[in-house]
Amino acid sequence: MTKPLINLNEINKCYQVGDQPLQVLNNIKLNIDSGEYISIMGPSGSGKSTLLNMIGLLDRPDSGQLIIDDIPTHALEEEQRAKVRRNNIGFIFQNFQLIPRLTAEENAALPMMLAGIDIKIRKQRVAELFSQLGIEQRLHHLPKQLSGGQLQRVAIARAMVMSPKILLADEPTGNLDQRSGWDVIDVLESLNTEGITLLVVTHDLQLGQRAARQLAMVDGKISEDCTKGEGHDQAS
Amino acid sequence: MIKLVDRWQFSLKVMAMYPGRTLVLVLAVAIGVSSVLLLTSIGEGARLYINKEFNSIGSDLLIVLPGKKQTSGGSLPFYSTTPRELTWRDALAIKQLSNVEFVAPINAGTALVSAGNLSREVITIGSTSDFLIVRKLVLAKGRGFYHSEQQRIRHEAIIGSKLKKSLFGDARAVGQWLNIADRRYRVVGVLKERGESLGLDMRDMAIIPISSAESLFNSTALFRIIVSLKQKSREEVTKQQIINLIKQRHDGEEDITIVSQNAMMDAFNNITQVVTIAIGVIAGISLLVAGFLIMNVSYISVVKRKAEIGLLKAIGASSNEVQLLFLQESSVLTIIGAVLGVTLGYALVFTSNAFIPYFSLAIPLWSTLTTLIVAVLISIGFTWFPAKKASSLDPVIAMRGN
Ligand SMILES: Nc1ncnc2c1ncn2[C@@H]1O[C@H](COP(=O)(O)OP(=O)(O)OP(=O)(O)O)[C@@H](O)[C@H]1O
Ligand SMILES: [Mg+2]
């Protein structure tokens, strides 16, 4: 057996709400292999986004280990976590999170800009991704001049621009009509077929069931972890 | 690390996004910078004016004063009562020194000068033919004194242009007679029109031979001796020679003070420079005001752009990088404002100089550089906390917006 790409071991996260502690992630253990396609479903407030943010190094666990590609990220300084995030992880959000004053091209190239990569290389890489995503005519548009589906494609291009190993999508279709939603999922799936590890949080059962591996969360725990064709596998 | 070009472009785009806000901040910085430059230019203008005055009478002069300087610091003499007077003979002895070129003893007093029924009370200077040379005075009409005349009491006078006008009007003065106190003098020369020279209005003066002045004022005590040197580089040596020489002539007592033109100029330079810096610092307060403005606006900007900050962190910007971005924004703003301010300052000084030629303003380079540096430091200082706040935002919460 090969080593998992992502390894969560006894991850706990607790928020203090008023004087009540709220256990948002409860002793999570999870292994994710390179190239997997995983959906995360569950009721609102069950901790799906928190789990995704944890894997994306946007959040720190109170306790437990999170190892990504052999890097013990829980032990890293903020500066190094930012670097791991920049090089290994692509994020896609429900509300796109594009910067309104920047063009589609500039938005998509932001992670490369942060990494100090030359503008020529950035333009080339973004043009490549845009044509792959079918938005090559939209390079110089501002976000307000684009449709929801196009905005999410720009966001996908931004997530992919550094060629990360892991793509994290938190309700990527939440703000889209069904048609564009399915289109976006098609794009994500095709990226997965090319090898990227894909985690999608969704409320849409139909979408969730397209994933090869489906996680269900309840009250900060992974209640179900089933892989297509292998049947159910009760999570610990 | 973000490339510098990219950081600049990022900042410029933010500025373009909020044009009103940008304009106010840029103007605040520009006004602050230009007011500092303008005020220091007045101080510097005064300094240059004084320097010009000094240089107009030559910078290679030594001034020998009777009395030993009592103060330890400073170069302007405050001397005690003269124990032994300084005389024309002392001056003649000084002239024998190897590095001394010209020596003008000065015996001065005020006297009533009259011609016909017109009269005027003016400063009357008794000196030698060297006087016109060391004070760089030029004759408009007539001639100066002959060397040999120093030895005899000759009743000849050189008068300033204003005095000439008030006594003789437009008529010819050279060759005419006038009275100084109760003595008659023949006018041999008229000075060319020239402005004030170090507080002395040379236009309203009469100059007579030293020997004649001694008997007119009934005193051989000199007010001072002006010495011009052949080689300026040997100034210190010559100074010591003069001191030794006079000491020897005054029974071993060191009772003179020698002030060099340079030392006096330095003293004035120091004073005006200190005053200029003080004015500049006071004007610098306007830069602080700009700093507070920038700080406020930065805080607002951080709140407004929470989602953007969260996103930047989510896609791999470190906290330091975020802080740097915000610092850079205010620096870019400040640099643009400062460049505008410098341009404005120089333009105002240029305009002022074109319209007021007799007192020219000059912005000292040190003031320009210091102001630029201070402006940038202030903007960084005042943006530090807003930027820190931005960098410490939790990306997950920040991305939810407000
Ligand atoms: N910063 C925070 N402070 C306090 N409580 C928080 C914080 N962030 C999240 N929570 C709480 O943690 C729980 C899990 O939040 P999370 O966003 O992970 O849920 P979710 O499963 O993504 O829900 P949804 O489907 O509505 O997006 C919620 O009850 C939420 O109120
Ligand atoms: Mg969520």
PDB file of C-alpha atoms in Angstrom, chain B residues 102-257:
ATOM      1  CA  PHE B 102      46.172  94.952   1.663  1.00  0.00           C
ATOM      2  CA  VAL B 103      45.511  96.550   4.999  1.00  0.00           C
ATOM      3  CA  ALA B 104      42.739  99.026   5.643  1.00  0.00           C
ATOM      4  CA  PRO B 105      42.757 100.628   9.091  1.00  0.00           C
ATOM      5  CA  ILE B 106      39.407 102.088  10.003  1.00  0.00           C
ATOM      6  CA  ASN B 107      38.904 105.095  12.186  1.00  0.00           C
ATOM      7  CA  ALA B 108      35.233 105.913  12.159  1.00  0.00           C
ATOM      8  CA  GLY B 109      32.743 108.331  13.619  1.00  0.00           C
ATOM      9  CA  THR B 110      29.732 110.347  12.665  1.00  0.00           C
ATOM     10  CA  ALA B 111      30.125 113.896  11.484  1.00  0.00           C
ATOM     11  CA  LEU B 112      28.044 116.631   9.958  1.00  0.00           C
ATOM     12  CA  VAL B 113      28.876 116.928   6.275  1.00  0.00           C
ATOM     13  CA  SER B 114      27.759 120.081   4.486  1.00  0.00           C
ATOM     14  CA  ALA B 115      28.061 121.782   1.130  1.00  0.00           C
ATOM     15  CA  GLY B 116      26.588 125.207   0.592  1.00  0.00           C
ATOM     16  CA  ASN B 117      23.512 125.274   2.781  1.00  0.00           C
ATOM     17  CA  LEU B 118      22.820 121.542   2.479  1.00  0.00           C
ATOM     18  CA  SER B 119      24.033 119.263   5.240  1.00  0.00           C
ATOM     19  CA  ARG B 120      23.804 115.705   6.480  1.00  0.00           C
ATOM     20  CA  GLU B 121      25.018 113.745   9.456  1.00  0.00           C
ATOM     21  CA  VAL B 122      26.738 110.643   8.148  1.00  0.00           C
ATOM     22  CA  ILE B 123      29.242 107.989   9.142  1.00  0.00           C
ATOM     23  CA  THR B 124      32.690 109.171   8.202  1.00  0.00           C
ATOM     24  CA  ILE B 125      35.443 106.657   7.726  1.00  0.00           C
ATOM     25  CA  GLY B 126      39.123 107.418   7.947  1.00  0.00           C
ATOM     26  CA  SER B 127      41.220 104.897   6.029  1.00  0.00           C
ATOM     27  CA  THR B 128      43.844 104.402   3.369  1.00  0.00           C
ATOM     28  CA  SER B 129      43.835 103.752  -0.346  1.00  0.00           C
ATOM     29  CA  ASP B 130      43.483 100.030   0.469  1.00  0.00           C
ATOM     30  CA  PHE B 131      40.004 100.582   1.854  1.00  0.00           C
ATOM     31  CA  LEU B 132      38.285 100.700  -1.530  1.00  0.00           C
ATOM     32  CA  ILE B 133      40.121  97.554  -2.547  1.00  0.00           C
ATOM     33  CA  VAL B 134      39.341  95.380   0.467  1.00  0.00           C
ATOM     34  CA  ARG B 135      35.692  96.449   0.558  1.00  0.00           C
ATOM     35  CA  LYS B 136      35.480  95.988  -3.212  1.00  0.00           C
ATOM     36  CA  LEU B 137      34.129  99.478  -3.690  1.00  0.00           C
ATOM     37  CA  VAL B 138      34.168 100.997  -7.149  1.00  0.00           C
ATOM     38  CA  LEU B 139      34.378 104.664  -8.036  1.00  0.00           C
ATOM     39  CA  ALA B 140      31.826 106.203 -10.351  1.00  0.00           C
ATOM     40  CA  LYS B 141      33.728 109.442 -10.669  1.00  0.00           C
ATOM     41  CA  GLY B 142      37.156 110.774  -9.729  1.00  0.00           C
ATOM     42  CA  ARG B 143      39.943 108.864  -8.024  1.00  0.00           C
ATOM     43  CA  GLY B 144      40.900 107.225  -4.767  1.00  0.00           C
ATOM     44  CA  PHE B 145      43.589 108.328  -2.325  1.00  0.00           C
ATOM     45  CA  TYR B 146      47.241 108.321  -3.273  1.00  0.00           C
ATOM     46  CA  HIS B 147      49.467 106.113  -1.197  1.00  0.00           C
ATOM     47  CA  SER B 148      51.683 108.998  -0.245  1.00  0.00           C
ATOM     48  CA  GLU B 149      48.713 110.914   1.033  1.00  0.00           C
ATOM     49  CA  GLN B 150      48.452 108.617   3.964  1.00  0.00           C
ATOM     50  CA  GLN B 151      51.526 110.244   5.415  1.00  0.00           C
ATOM     51  CA  ARG B 152      50.258 113.770   5.269  1.00  0.00           C
ATOM     52  CA  ILE B 153      47.100 115.366   6.406  1.00  0.00           C
ATOM     53  CA  ARG B 154      45.345 115.959   3.130  1.00  0.00           C
ATOM     54  CA  HIS B 155      41.867 117.257   3.033  1.00  0.00           C
ATOM     55  CA  GLU B 156      40.382 115.036   0.430  1.00  0.00           C
ATOM     56  CA  ALA B 157      37.162 113.052   0.601  1.00  0.00           C
ATOM     57  CA  ILE B 158      35.426 110.257  -1.272  1.00  0.00           C
ATOM     58  CA  ILE B 159      31.652 110.245  -0.885  1.00  0.00           C
ATOM     59  CA  GLY B 160      28.880 107.712  -1.388  1.00  0.00           C
ATOM     60  CA  SER B 161      26.342 108.105  -4.171  1.00  0.00           C
ATOM     61  CA  LYS B 162      23.448 109.019  -1.911  1.00  0.00           C
ATOM     62  CA  LEU B 163      25.450 111.608  -0.017  1.00  0.00           C
ATOM     63  CA  LYS B 164      26.611 113.068  -3.299  1.00  0.00           C
ATOM     64  CA  LYS B 165      23.025 113.353  -4.477  1.00  0.00           C
ATOM     65  CA  SER B 166      21.787 115.058  -1.348  1.00  0.00           C
ATOM     66  CA  LEU B 167      24.638 117.559  -1.260  1.00  0.00           C
ATOM     67  CA  PHE B 168      25.243 118.253  -4.928  1.00  0.00           C
ATOM     68  CA  GLY B 169      22.150 116.944  -6.718  1.00  0.00           C
ATOM     69  CA  ASP B 170      22.930 116.209 -10.319  1.00  0.00           C
ATOM     70  CA  ALA B 171      25.770 118.698 -10.431  1.00  0.00           C
ATOM     71  CA  ARG B 172      29.378 117.629 -10.650  1.00  0.00           C
ATOM     72  CA  ALA B 173      30.825 116.851  -7.233  1.00  0.00           C
ATOM     73  CA  VAL B 174      34.454 115.952  -7.974  1.00  0.00           C
ATOM     74  CA  GLY B 175      36.575 119.019  -7.420  1.00  0.00           C
ATOM     75  CA  GLN B 176      33.971 120.703  -5.238  1.00  0.00           C
ATOM     76  CA  TRP B 177      34.565 121.531  -1.598  1.00  0.00           C
ATOM     77  CA  LEU B 178      32.558 120.375   1.344  1.00  0.00           C
ATOM     78  CA  ASN B 179      32.764 120.675   5.104  1.00  0.00           C
ATOM     79  CA  ILE B 180      33.132 117.775   7.473  1.00  0.00           C
ATOM     80  CA  ALA B 181      32.549 119.143  10.958  1.00  0.00           C
ATOM     81  CA  ASP B 182      34.556 122.394  10.775  1.00  0.00           C
ATOM     82  CA  ARG B 183      37.129 121.299   8.216  1.00  0.00           C
ATOM     83  CA  ARG B 184      37.129 121.785   4.490  1.00  0.00           C
ATOM     84  CA  TYR B 185      37.669 118.831   2.173  1.00  0.00           C
ATOM     85  CA  ARG B 186      37.842 118.601  -1.566  1.00  0.00           C
ATOM     86  CA  VAL B 187      35.775 115.814  -3.153  1.00  0.00           C
ATOM     87  CA  VAL B 188      38.121 113.607  -5.156  1.00  0.00           C
ATOM     88  CA  GLY B 189      35.860 110.638  -5.848  1.00  0.00           C
ATOM     89  CA  VAL B 190      32.262 109.475  -5.835  1.00  0.00           C
ATOM     90  CA  LEU B 191      31.404 105.808  -5.164  1.00  0.00           C
ATOM     91  CA  LYS B 192      29.373 103.819  -7.577  1.00  0.00           C
ATOM     92  CA  GLU B 193      25.831 103.044  -6.517  1.00  0.00           C
ATOM     93  CA  ARG B 194      25.876  99.866  -4.442  1.00  0.00           C
ATOM     94  CA  GLY B 195      23.432  98.416  -1.989  1.00  0.00           C
ATOM     95  CA  GLU B 196      24.007  97.814   1.671  1.00  0.00           C
ATOM     96  CA  SER B 197      27.050  95.892   2.601  1.00  0.00           C
ATOM     97  CA  LEU B 198      26.707  93.958   5.846  1.00  0.00           C
ATOM     98  CA  GLY B 199      24.474  96.541   7.415  1.00  0.00           C
ATOM     99  CA  LEU B 200      26.554  99.530   6.363  1.00  0.00           C
ATOM    100  CA  ASP B 201      24.985 101.759   3.793  1.00  0.00           C
ATOM    101  CA  MET B 202      28.036 102.657   1.759  1.00  0.00           C
ATOM    102  CA  ARG B 203      25.970 105.046  -0.293  1.00  0.00           C
ATOM    103  CA  ASP B 204      25.583 107.396   2.612  1.00  0.00           C
ATOM    104  CA  MET B 205      29.155 107.768   3.789  1.00  0.00           C
ATOM    105  CA  ALA B 206      32.203 109.913   3.509  1.00  0.00           C
ATOM    106  CA  ILE B 207      35.731 108.488   3.392  1.00  0.00           C
ATOM    107  CA  ILE B 208      38.731 110.601   4.307  1.00  0.00           C
ATOM    108  CA  PRO B 209      42.442 109.809   4.726  1.00  0.00           C
ATOM    109  CA  ILE B 210      43.228 108.155   8.029  1.00  0.00           C
ATOM    110  CA  SER B 211      45.610 110.875   9.155  1.00  0.00           C
ATOM    111  CA  SER B 212      42.974 113.461   8.605  1.00  0.00           C
ATOM    112  CA  ALA B 213      40.406 111.389  10.516  1.00  0.00           C
ATOM    113  CA  GLU B 214      42.772 111.108  13.488  1.00  0.00           C
ATOM    114  CA  SER B 215      42.824 114.818  13.931  1.00  0.00           C
ATOM    115  CA  LEU B 216      39.129 115.224  13.038  1.00  0.00           C
ATOM    116  CA  PHE B 217      38.014 112.748  15.712  1.00  0.00           C
ATOM    117  CA  ASN B 218      40.924 113.667  17.914  1.00  0.00           C
ATOM    118  CA  SER B 219      41.793 109.995  18.368  1.00  0.00           C
ATOM    119  CA  THR B 220      44.293 107.558  16.972  1.00  0.00           C
ATOM    120  CA  ALA B 221      42.321 104.517  18.183  1.00  0.00           C
ATOM    121  CA  LEU B 222      41.147 102.356  15.333  1.00  0.00           C
ATOM    122  CA  PHE B 223      37.694 100.846  15.170  1.00  0.00           C
ATOM    123  CA  ARG B 224      39.172  97.877  13.341  1.00  0.00           C
ATOM    124  CA  ILE B 225      41.721  96.851  10.734  1.00  0.00           C
ATOM    125  CA  ILE B 226      40.700  94.932   7.670  1.00  0.00           C
ATOM    126  CA  VAL B 227      43.436  92.689   6.298  1.00  0.00           C
ATOM    127  CA  SER B 228      43.326  90.898   2.983  1.00  0.00           C
ATOM    128  CA  LEU B 229      45.551  87.893   2.402  1.00  0.00           C
ATOM    129  CA  LYS B 230      47.601  86.797  -0.553  1.00  0.00           C
ATOM    130  CA  GLN B 231      47.115  83.116   0.180  1.00  0.00           C
ATOM    131  CA  LYS B 232      43.958  82.085   1.895  1.00  0.00           C
ATOM    132  CA  SER B 233      45.386  78.673   2.708  1.00  0.00           C
ATOM    133  CA  ARG B 234      47.875  80.264   5.080  1.00  0.00           C
ATOM    134  CA  GLU B 235      45.166  82.095   6.993  1.00  0.00           C
ATOM    135  CA  GLU B 236      45.866  80.439  10.346  1.00  0.00           C
ATOM    136  CA  VAL B 237      49.582  81.104  10.186  1.00  0.00           C
ATOM    137  CA  THR B 238      49.034  84.730   9.274  1.00  0.00           C
ATOM    138  CA  LYS B 239      46.509  85.126  12.067  1.00  0.00           C
ATOM    139  CA  GLN B 240      49.101  83.932  14.559  1.00  0.00           C
ATOM    140  CA  GLN B 241      51.737  86.216  13.046  1.00  0.00           C
ATOM    141  CA  ILE B 242      49.457  89.209  13.466  1.00  0.00           C
ATOM    142  CA  ILE B 243      48.696  88.287  17.065  1.00  0.00           C
ATOM    143  CA  ASN B 244      52.406  87.901  17.823  1.00  0.00           C
ATOM    144  CA  LEU B 245      53.258  91.114  16.037  1.00  0.00           C
ATOM    145  CA  ILE B 246      50.709  93.201  17.918  1.00  0.00           C
ATOM    146  CA  LYS B 247      51.606  91.499  21.192  1.00  0.00           C
ATOM    147  CA  GLN B 248      55.168  92.555  20.654  1.00  0.00           C
ATOM    148  CA  ARG B 249      54.120  96.111  19.806  1.00  0.00           C
ATOM    149  CA  HIS B 250      51.772  96.251  22.808  1.00  0.00           C
ATOM    150  CA  ASP B 251      54.341  95.433  25.459  1.00  0.00           C
ATOM    151  CA  GLY B 252      53.729  91.702  25.426  1.00  0.00           C
ATOM    152  CA  GLU B 253      50.017  91.942  25.972  1.00  0.00           C
ATOM    153  CA  GLU B 254      47.693  90.011  23.769  1.00  0.00           C
ATOM    154  CA  ASP B 255      44.864  92.465  23.407  1.00  0.00           C
ATOM    155  CA  ILE B 256      43.344  91.955  19.983  1.00  0.00           C
ATOM    156  CA  THR B 257      40.805  89.656  18.472  1.00  0.00           C
TER     157      THR B 257
END
